[in-house]
Structures are given as structure tokens and as C-alpha cells.
Amino acid sequence: MEMKLPGQEGFEASSAPRNIPSGELDSNPGPGTGPSPDGPSDTESKELGVPKDPLLFIQLNELLGWPQALEWRETGRWVLFEEKLEVAAGRWSAPHVPTLVLPSLQKLRSLLAEGLVLLDCPAQSLLELVEQVTRVESLSPELRGQLQALLLQRPQHYNQTTGTRPCWGSTLPRKASDNEEAPLREQYQNPLRQKLPPGAEAGTVLAGELGFLAQPLGAFVRLRDPVVLGSLTEVSLPSRFFCLLLGPPMLGKGYHEMGRAAAVLLSDPQFQWSVRRASNLHDLLAALDAFLEEVTVLPPGRWDPTARIPPPKCLPSQHKRLPLQQREIRGPSGPRLTSAEDRHHHGPHAPSPELQRTGRLFGGLIQDVRRKAPWYLSDFLDALHLQCFSAVLYIYLATVTNAITFGGLLGDATDGAQGVLESFLGTAVAGAAFCLMAGQPLTILSSTGPVLVFERLLFSFSRDYSLDYLPFRLWVGIWVATFCLVLVATEASVLVRYFTRFTEEGFCALISLIFIYDAVGKMLNLTHTYPIQKPGSSAYGCLCQYPGPGGNDSQWIRTRPKDRDDIVSMVRKGLSDFSSVLAILLGCGLDAFLGLATPKLMVPREFKPTLPGRGWLVSPFGTNPWWWSVAAALPALLLSILIFMDQQITAVILNRVEYRLQKGAGFHLDLFCVAVLMLLTSVLGLPWYVSATVISLAHMDSLRRESRACAPGELPNFLGIREQRLTGLVVFILTGASIFLAPVLKFIPMPVLYGIFLYMGVAALSSIQFTKRVKLLLMPAKHQPDLLLLRHVPLTRVHLFTAIQLVCLGLLWIIKSTPAAIIFPLMLLGLVGVRKALERVFSPQELLWLDELMPEEERSIPEKGLEPEHSFSGSDSDDSELMYQPKAPEINISVN
């Protein structure tokens, strides 16, 4: 019978009995009295003012070779998960969740109950430790000497340093000398040493069969002070725990499984916390019993025992597993939130100071300025990192692609009234000014699909009524700036609290589809201008020839990839950060090497407006009657709604709590900057700019901060975003300078840039929950993934919610593509109304899992008693807690 170990589920563990100081042992619980079983609960430990327990590396050494030549050989190691040594393959296995046979834990308990337990042992060397362990009455002096010599024998470790072949340590017996405890050179060169954090300690388990022992011998030792025990472990670390499990030969792998069981126990945070503070054997056995009460048994014959369970992507909170002693340390008066407070704190609509009304004119704008001013200097100093350089290159290419693509589309839509030059200049001026003044400088301003649609409609309206387009557009921009300033003055940005995930996903899906549609359309158009040549045609491009009788001589050489272990981790990280840039350079290199006739990047050579005969300042009236300046307020009102929705939905997505931004948002300040820039671009005849959802997400993702994967199998933790202003500022400066870099940029093939465009759209579309639910529509129930929402919401209700979103998205796309597109901004605003109407179709519990709750719903939850802990069954209470745990961003653009 196998069992799954605790740690992935929260159980109400029965507490261990209270420790009673032993007369023979020191009653001091030992160093490191910090509550740390929660793993990454550094914040709680800091609040309590107690240091966190160090990470423990556990190694299993087995005694092999009986009865011929006995030797100790390392067969397994644990940090967070288990790694087995695969001798035939010459490597360590992938980290996996360990599984144990139940009798091994029962035998281990019996052996420890009858064996030797030394807590706070004062030994300072392996020799002293061996003498303490072998000092038992059941051993004769002769057997004691043989056992001591065996325990002092140097074990074999599997060492593999970068660029070398795997090697095994020496098995020569030790001799008592001055340098017998000196670590080996291989211990310092072990790559695992670099993955362990400073202050890590070691625990060693020695297990095996020994023929000259008449009865089993078990010993568990906790050293008072951690000591480096020579080459006992493969990594030179101070040892804190030592466990010895020896006995006469038995059937099966009894001692091997008992050794694994002891190692797994030591790797469990709660058991380790209890054992570090145990005072006697009773406390040790109580900790083991508490562990046994939480294991999950897997019935035999229903699963493959050789299968390895991969580490989970995210471990739930283990607060329910805390021992009673640790809960008492935290105490009722400790600085800890209650369950309801903690859930509300991590809820999707946690109170945000940026979205609270002040009741004063421009009060929100003033608060944003006061909030962001202290961070202004750090916004530049925090950019001094290599990652920011990579982000600049990546986002610069994406911004240039966007400027060229939308510049070309805008030129087509306005019959040359605006073009690529205006797109480059407007992107540079508006983007740089926004990065210097905005409340959220990570936002990338750009032309967007909805605004482009409105520009096309406005030009068509001007042409139909014989109006001078640019002067009429100027007054529209003036009115939009005025309306946006009114919205800033009245703190209308607080309404973004009503933009739930339903609205965000609909808007993000629409923008992503526009990206994909434009990229695919551009590439398909290339097939007409630059057709693919068929075999036998050698006009240009690639000449493909069929192989002759002698075979085919390939012009490509297939290289064998290097072993990942031979690549330095720093180089891998650099290649990962610059993967998109390298892909573009590779595309340019292949294009030049093969001599393909592909369209290249067209950069203007002269600094002058695209429309002949006009200056950089737009005339207020031109040939239009004066009263059109007043009539422009009507289309400006619709555009103001579009600008507000486009800007603020992107701002809500970028400032979600999942991104763990530390410097706060600036909804009012951002909208104020957009209003001012709207006025400036209208006067200069440049395109209008708002926050670009996809490129801004790509910008933030390229600045992700992640923790180092210290332990094998441990996934990097998302730490937040590198918040600063310099990357965006440099991107827009480079965009403006691109006008003068034509000799270099003209070699970039346009298909490569369209590929970036397509990549960003697909990545943004595939990462939202809406896409996952759309896949469920086409997937049989038995093949559906085990999503949490499917555990609490009936599948038919999930499909209904998804179908409503699809209908809304389809209507937005149809309206955008028809002459009725003038009401397109109202349709975006209508998404909020549709979401509000869904409250009559779905219950609050269903909306809590499918979307988010609106402010009125959240306020009504305590009154109606609909807290998740009351509305869900007890067996699923742990699942409901997962909603409120901090998580990484769901809308994610990978740059790797």
C-alpha cells in the first residue's frame, strides 16, 4: 500500500503533546526557534520577530555489498522533493513528490521507540558522533569497534560538476587525523551547492543491512550546534540531524524504505519544526504520529507504483497543519489577520486608495501626484539592471512594428492625411511624455485597434460631408481633451471598480483578435505581391531541386544540441531574456543569407508631413464653417467614452493585485496625461494614443522579477515587476530616432515584424480564462481539465457564461466592421451593463468563480451570509481558499 505525503492539502492536524524537559538532556529547545513550517512565510516570521528555520538538505546513504565488500553509497537526496540516483543513466532523477509504503513508517516508529534518541548532542566531529551513537548496551566491544570503523568509512557520492564526467568518491576507510573532517574538493564544486540558500543545514540518514548485528539498531541524533561532518554529505554543509537505521538482513527492501521514510519525515516542514524543538523521545514520536495522521493512502492496484508525481506548481497554505505549539507562539494577539479578513484582503476587489473618492475637485489627481512623487527618483535608479536592457530591445521592436503597421493602416484609412512618419513621431513624443509624467509608467502608449476604427469612421464622415479632415479632427480632439479633464476632475476613474474580469477579458480578446487579424492579413497580402516560387522557377528566392540519383545534398547541417548541464545558468538566463531579439536577428540573418526577396521595413528618409502642402500645426478651421467646431462635440463624446474605456481597462489589467506592484497606480493621473497628449497630437496632426493592452502586458512581463529556484523541483516564485520609467522612455526615444536609422532598419524583413505582432496577439489571447472556457465547449467531459471552477459551478452554467461572452465578442467585432461602428464605444461600455445584468442569471457564488463580484455584491455578501466558507461544502473548503491566495498574473505574455 502506497500513500501520498502531506503538504499539498490542508488538514486539521492533531497537535503533538506538550514537550516535557528531560532530566538527562538539555531542556533548551535548541537554536532557531522561528515558526517556519509554512515554507515561504517570511512575512509572518518577520511580524513575529522570530528568525525562520534554515532550509534542510537531506541525504540518504545506503550500506551496500553485504557480505562481500561493504560500502556506503548515496542513493537519494531531498530538499523540498525527492531525487533518486539513477545509476544506469548516470544522473539524478527529476524532482518528484515522494511516495512511501505504509509499513516502512510503522517499522521506523518502532525502531526509533526502542532505539537511541540524542537531542542536543554536543558532538563536534563525525568521530565523536559515531562514538555517541555506538554507545549502546546491546553491542559488545568487538562489534562496537567494527561498527565504528564502518561508520567512519567515506561514502561514495555521485558528483557531476559542469563540464566534467560523473565521478564517485573514494571508499577508503577513514583514519583519525587532524584533517579527517576536511571536506573534499568535489563537495565545493557540486552544482547543488549554488542552488541552496545561505545558512542551509544538512541531515543524513544511514540505512542498510548488516549481517553481524543480531537485532536492529536505530538512532536519531539532533546536534546542539550544526557541524560539518567531513564528506558525509555530497555538499559541504553543517549537519543538524543524523539518523542511523541498521539491522540483520530481511526480505524485500525493508531498510531502504525505512531510510527513505526517515528522509521524507525530515523533509516535511511541520515534522522538522517539531523535531527542532523536541525535548525527549515522546515529542519525537508525537511528531511522527501527527505526520501519520495526515498522509493520503493510495490503494494498491489502482495506480502505477513506478510512476513519479511531479511537483505541484503551487503549494497551498499549510496553516492548518501548524502544530499547537506554533499556534501558541503566534498567539491570539499576534499580528495575524483573521480568516475572513485574510480572504477579503486577498480578494479581487481589495480596497485600493487609488480608487477611493476624496469628494474634492481634482482630489484623485492630487492624491496620485502625492503618492507617486516620492518614487520618482527610484523610478530611474531601479532601471539599472540588465533585464531592463533586454526589455528595451524587445519592446522597441514591438513598438516599431506597431507604429509601422498602424501607420500604414492609418495612411490607407485617411488617404494619406497621416502616415508612417506621423506614427513614428507621435509615438515618440506622446510615449516619452507619458513615461515622464504618468502614474503608471509601465504603460506603453500606442495606436490601438478601436481608436483606428474611429479614425476611419471620422475620415469617412468628413469625406461624406465635404469637410476638411484635419481641422475637424482638431476640434474633436479639443473636445475629447475637455471631456477627459472633466472626468479627471469628477474622479470618474473610480468607476473602474465595475470593470470586472468579464469586461477585461472581452476587451482583451477583441484587441488580441485585432492583432491576429491584422498580422495574418498582412502576411496573406504578401503572398500576392511576393508569390512563392514553384519548383523549376528561379526568378528569385529559394531554388528547391529534387534529389538526383546520387541522393540529396542538404545545405543545412544539423547540429546536436549541447547538454543542458554544460550550459552555465547565467548564459541560459541571458539567452532566455533575449530570445525574442535573437529570433528577430536570426530571421534577418536567414533572409540575408538566402537572399529572399521579402519586403523590408520602410522608414521615412525626410522629416516632413505625409500630406503634401501642410505644416506641422493644423489650422483651426481650414475650409470648414465655424459651427463645425461646436458640432464636433457629438463625435468627441463617443470618442471620449472609447478613450476612457480603452485607457482604463488597460490600466485595470496592468494594476491588478496579482502583479504585486509596490509603487501604486495612478488612474486619475494617467487619464490626465492622456487628455493633455490628446490635445497636443490633435494640434500637430499626429495619431491619437492610449494605453496599448498587448504591448503593455508584454512590457510588464519582460520586467518580471522571480526568485531563484534554490531547491531542485522548486519553481521560481513571482516577486513582482521591476517598476521604473527608464525602459519606456528609452523605447520611445529609440522610436523617434528610428527615423534617422533607416540605413540599418531597412534590412529588417516585414514578415519578421508581423510575426512579433502575431505572437503577442496569440499569447495574450491564449492566456486568459475566457480561452480556456471556450475550449471546454469543444471538449468531452472526460477529457476536461480539473479546473477549480468546474468543481463548484455546473458545466452547463459555465457554458452559458462562456456563450454570453462569445456573443458579446461577436457583436463587438461585427459592429467594428460595419458602418454602425460609430456606436462602437457605446458597445464597449455596454459590456459593463451586460455584466450587471448577469447578476439576475447567475448566483453570487457562481460569479465568484466565473468572474468577480461587483462592489455592491461584495458589500451584500456579509449581509446575506454568502462567504465562501459557508457557501461551499466542507470537502471543498480548501479549494475555495485557493481563490484568495496570492497568485501570479493570469494575463501573461511570455517573452521566452
Tab-separated table of C-alpha atoms in Angstrom, residues 280-476:
chain	number	residue	atom	x	y	z
A	280	ASN	CA	12.537	13.887	24.501
A	281	LEU	CA	11.515	10.704	22.721
A	282	HIS	CA	7.854	11.351	23.446
A	283	ASP	CA	7.941	14.601	21.437
A	284	LEU	CA	9.699	12.878	18.539
A	285	LEU	CA	7.111	10.099	18.357
A	286	ALA	CA	4.281	12.606	18.705
A	287	ALA	CA	5.586	14.496	15.667
A	288	LEU	CA	5.764	11.239	13.717
A	289	ASP	CA	2.213	10.341	14.759
A	290	ALA	CA	0.990	13.761	13.645
A	291	PHE	CA	2.616	13.128	10.275
A	292	LEU	CA	0.912	9.718	10.003
A	293	GLU	CA	-2.487	11.257	10.668
A	294	GLU	CA	-2.156	13.464	7.589
A	295	VAL	CA	-0.926	11.038	4.944
A	296	THR	CA	-3.162	10.150	1.999
A	297	VAL	CA	-3.278	6.437	1.212
A	298	LEU	CA	-3.266	5.263	-2.404
A	299	PRO	CA	-4.900	1.824	-2.708
A	300	PRO	CA	-2.764	-0.907	-4.293
A	301	GLY	CA	-3.572	-1.995	-7.816
A	302	ARG	CA	-5.154	1.352	-8.725
A	303	TRP	CA	-2.010	3.195	-9.725
A	304	ASP	CA	1.488	2.548	-11.013
A	305	PRO	CA	3.979	2.479	-8.107
A	306	THR	CA	6.800	3.273	-10.519
A	307	ALA	CA	5.093	6.495	-11.616
A	308	ARG	CA	6.591	9.677	-10.205
A	309	ILE	CA	4.321	12.505	-9.165
A	310	PRO	CA	5.731	15.807	-10.473
A	311	PRO	CA	5.996	18.735	-8.067
A	312	PRO	CA	2.874	20.909	-7.955
A	313	LYS	CA	3.055	24.370	-9.475
A	314	CYS	CA	1.778	25.962	-6.290
A	315	LEU	CA	1.596	24.550	-2.778
A	316	PRO	CA	-1.475	25.641	-0.790
A	317	SER	CA	-1.077	27.306	2.558
A	318	GLN	CA	-0.243	24.870	5.345
A	319	HIS	CA	-1.570	26.974	8.179
A	320	LYS	CA	-3.987	24.228	9.262
A	321	ARG	CA	-1.040	21.854	9.692
A	322	LEU	CA	0.730	24.105	12.182
A	323	PRO	CA	1.467	22.326	15.452
A	324	LEU	CA	-0.291	23.588	18.578
A	325	GLN	CA	2.979	24.960	19.950
A	326	GLN	CA	3.473	27.156	16.914
A	327	ARG	CA	-0.083	28.436	17.088
A	328	GLU	CA	0.556	29.369	20.712
A	329	ILE	CA	3.714	31.196	19.644
A	330	ARG	CA	1.655	33.194	17.180
A	331	GLY	CA	-0.876	33.773	19.915
A	332	PRO	CA	-4.294	35.371	19.697
A	333	SER	CA	-2.748	38.809	19.978
A	334	GLY	CA	-0.215	38.218	17.239
A	335	PRO	CA	-0.269	40.404	14.161
A	336	ARG	CA	-2.270	37.963	12.083
A	337	LEU	CA	-5.421	38.542	10.078
A	338	THR	CA	-8.484	36.507	10.783
A	339	SER	CA	-9.683	34.095	8.158
A	340	ALA	CA	-12.374	36.438	6.863
A	341	GLU	CA	-10.026	39.429	6.909
A	342	ASP	CA	-7.333	37.486	5.158
A	343	ARG	CA	-9.725	36.361	2.439
A	344	HIS	CA	-11.054	39.836	1.923
A	345	HIS	CA	-7.515	41.166	1.806
A	346	HIS	CA	-6.631	38.791	-0.993
A	347	GLY	CA	-9.950	39.188	-2.745
A	348	PRO	CA	-10.139	40.547	-6.269
A	349	HIS	CA	-11.563	43.898	-5.146
A	350	ALA	CA	-9.406	44.659	-2.119
A	351	PRO	CA	-9.769	48.300	-1.067
A	352	SER	CA	-7.390	50.427	-3.091
A	353	PRO	CA	-6.506	54.006	-2.126
A	354	GLU	CA	-6.283	54.932	-5.819
A	355	LEU	CA	-9.987	54.138	-6.305
A	356	GLN	CA	-11.460	55.923	-3.299
A	357	ARG	CA	-13.299	59.198	-3.767
A	358	THR	CA	-11.944	62.268	-1.984
A	359	GLY	CA	-15.038	64.386	-2.610
A	360	ARG	CA	-12.918	67.292	-3.848
A	361	LEU	CA	-12.441	68.687	-7.332
A	362	PHE	CA	-9.343	67.039	-8.850
A	363	GLY	CA	-8.870	65.322	-5.476
A	364	GLY	CA	-7.944	61.988	-7.050
A	365	LEU	CA	-5.377	63.640	-9.324
A	366	ILE	CA	-3.748	65.417	-6.373
A	367	GLN	CA	-3.597	62.183	-4.387
A	368	ASP	CA	-1.978	60.384	-7.340
A	369	VAL	CA	0.700	63.052	-7.635
A	370	ARG	CA	1.430	62.924	-3.898
A	371	ARG	CA	1.550	59.141	-3.989
A	372	LYS	CA	3.928	58.882	-6.939
A	373	ALA	CA	6.250	61.816	-6.177
A	374	PRO	CA	8.360	60.009	-3.513
A	375	TRP	CA	9.051	57.188	-6.002
A	376	TYR	CA	10.140	59.406	-8.870
A	377	LEU	CA	13.904	59.143	-8.301
A	378	SER	CA	13.744	55.389	-7.696
A	379	ASP	CA	11.833	55.035	-10.961
A	380	PHE	CA	15.129	55.755	-12.711
A	381	LEU	CA	17.539	54.080	-10.295
A	382	ASP	CA	15.580	50.822	-10.318
A	383	ALA	CA	16.138	50.562	-14.084
A	384	LEU	CA	19.876	49.939	-13.683
A	385	HIS	CA	19.597	46.224	-14.400
A	386	LEU	CA	20.467	44.012	-17.366
A	387	GLN	CA	16.892	42.803	-17.574
A	388	CYS	CA	15.785	46.335	-18.417
A	389	PHE	CA	18.178	46.386	-21.380
A	390	SER	CA	16.589	43.224	-22.739
A	391	ALA	CA	13.120	44.684	-22.201
A	392	VAL	CA	14.094	47.830	-24.119
A	393	LEU	CA	15.167	45.851	-27.178
A	394	TYR	CA	12.090	43.651	-27.138
A	395	ILE	CA	9.522	46.397	-26.571
A	396	TYR	CA	11.301	48.715	-29.021
A	397	LEU	CA	10.864	46.205	-31.819
A	398	ALA	CA	7.242	45.625	-30.813
A	399	THR	CA	6.609	49.381	-30.683
A	400	VAL	CA	8.255	49.963	-34.059
A	401	THR	CA	6.178	47.158	-35.528
A	402	ASN	CA	3.034	48.673	-34.072
A	403	ALA	CA	3.950	52.160	-35.298
A	404	ILE	CA	4.674	50.924	-38.820
A	405	THR	CA	1.635	48.685	-39.029
A	406	PHE	CA	-0.867	51.162	-37.632
A	407	GLY	CA	0.856	53.975	-39.524
A	408	GLY	CA	0.307	52.109	-42.757
A	409	LEU	CA	-3.293	51.277	-41.857
A	410	LEU	CA	-3.913	54.881	-40.839
A	411	GLY	CA	-2.483	56.096	-44.131
A	412	ASP	CA	-4.874	53.830	-46.004
A	413	ALA	CA	-7.827	54.891	-43.840
A	414	THR	CA	-7.169	58.655	-44.260
A	415	ASP	CA	-5.959	58.707	-47.861
A	416	GLY	CA	-2.504	59.881	-46.839
A	417	ALA	CA	-3.581	62.611	-44.394
A	418	GLN	CA	-1.483	60.738	-41.823
A	419	GLY	CA	1.151	58.078	-42.343
A	420	VAL	CA	4.165	56.238	-41.000
A	421	LEU	CA	6.131	59.412	-40.231
A	422	GLU	CA	3.320	60.828	-38.102
A	423	SER	CA	3.023	57.443	-36.426
A	424	PHE	CA	6.724	57.370	-35.547
A	425	LEU	CA	6.797	60.973	-34.369
A	426	GLY	CA	3.554	60.746	-32.401
A	427	THR	CA	4.592	57.501	-30.732
A	428	ALA	CA	7.928	59.006	-29.700
A	429	VAL	CA	6.559	62.327	-28.400
A	430	ALA	CA	3.432	61.035	-26.680
A	431	GLY	CA	5.094	57.917	-25.295
A	432	ALA	CA	8.130	59.729	-23.874
A	433	ALA	CA	5.990	62.451	-22.292
A	434	PHE	CA	3.684	59.833	-20.768
A	435	CYS	CA	6.600	57.872	-19.278
A	436	LEU	CA	7.908	61.047	-17.630
A	437	MET	CA	4.591	62.236	-16.181
A	438	ALA	CA	2.270	59.229	-15.821
A	439	GLY	CA	1.234	57.475	-12.658
A	440	GLN	CA	1.887	54.038	-14.181
A	441	PRO	CA	4.983	54.446	-16.391
A	442	LEU	CA	4.995	50.770	-17.326
A	443	THR	CA	2.122	51.545	-19.681
A	444	ILE	CA	3.038	51.744	-23.353
A	445	LEU	CA	1.074	54.288	-25.366
A	446	SER	CA	0.321	53.339	-28.915
A	447	SER	CA	-2.297	53.391	-31.624
A	448	THR	CA	-4.964	50.791	-30.892
A	449	GLY	CA	-7.483	48.962	-32.990
A	450	PRO	CA	-10.597	50.663	-31.536
A	451	VAL	CA	-9.114	54.143	-31.974
A	452	LEU	CA	-8.069	53.268	-35.525
A	453	VAL	CA	-11.630	52.203	-36.259
A	454	PHE	CA	-12.902	55.548	-35.004
A	455	GLU	CA	-10.286	57.423	-37.071
A	456	ARG	CA	-11.515	55.617	-40.181
A	457	LEU	CA	-15.133	56.469	-39.359
A	458	LEU	CA	-14.282	60.098	-38.686
A	459	PHE	CA	-12.485	60.424	-42.028
A	460	SER	CA	-15.400	58.809	-43.858
A	461	PHE	CA	-17.781	61.234	-42.141
A	462	SER	CA	-15.615	64.192	-43.159
A	463	ARG	CA	-15.405	62.998	-46.734
A	464	ASP	CA	-19.149	62.393	-46.980
A	465	TYR	CA	-19.915	65.933	-45.776
A	466	SER	CA	-17.023	67.563	-47.716
A	467	LEU	CA	-15.229	68.639	-44.560
A	468	ASP	CA	-11.562	69.426	-44.164
A	469	TYR	CA	-10.498	66.361	-42.171
A	470	LEU	CA	-7.571	67.591	-40.052
A	471	PRO	CA	-9.251	70.813	-38.793
A	472	PHE	CA	-12.423	68.896	-37.945
A	473	ARG	CA	-10.278	66.276	-36.224
A	474	LEU	CA	-8.552	69.041	-34.261
A	475	TRP	CA	-11.832	70.173	-32.718
A	476	VAL	CA	-12.804	66.610	-31.947
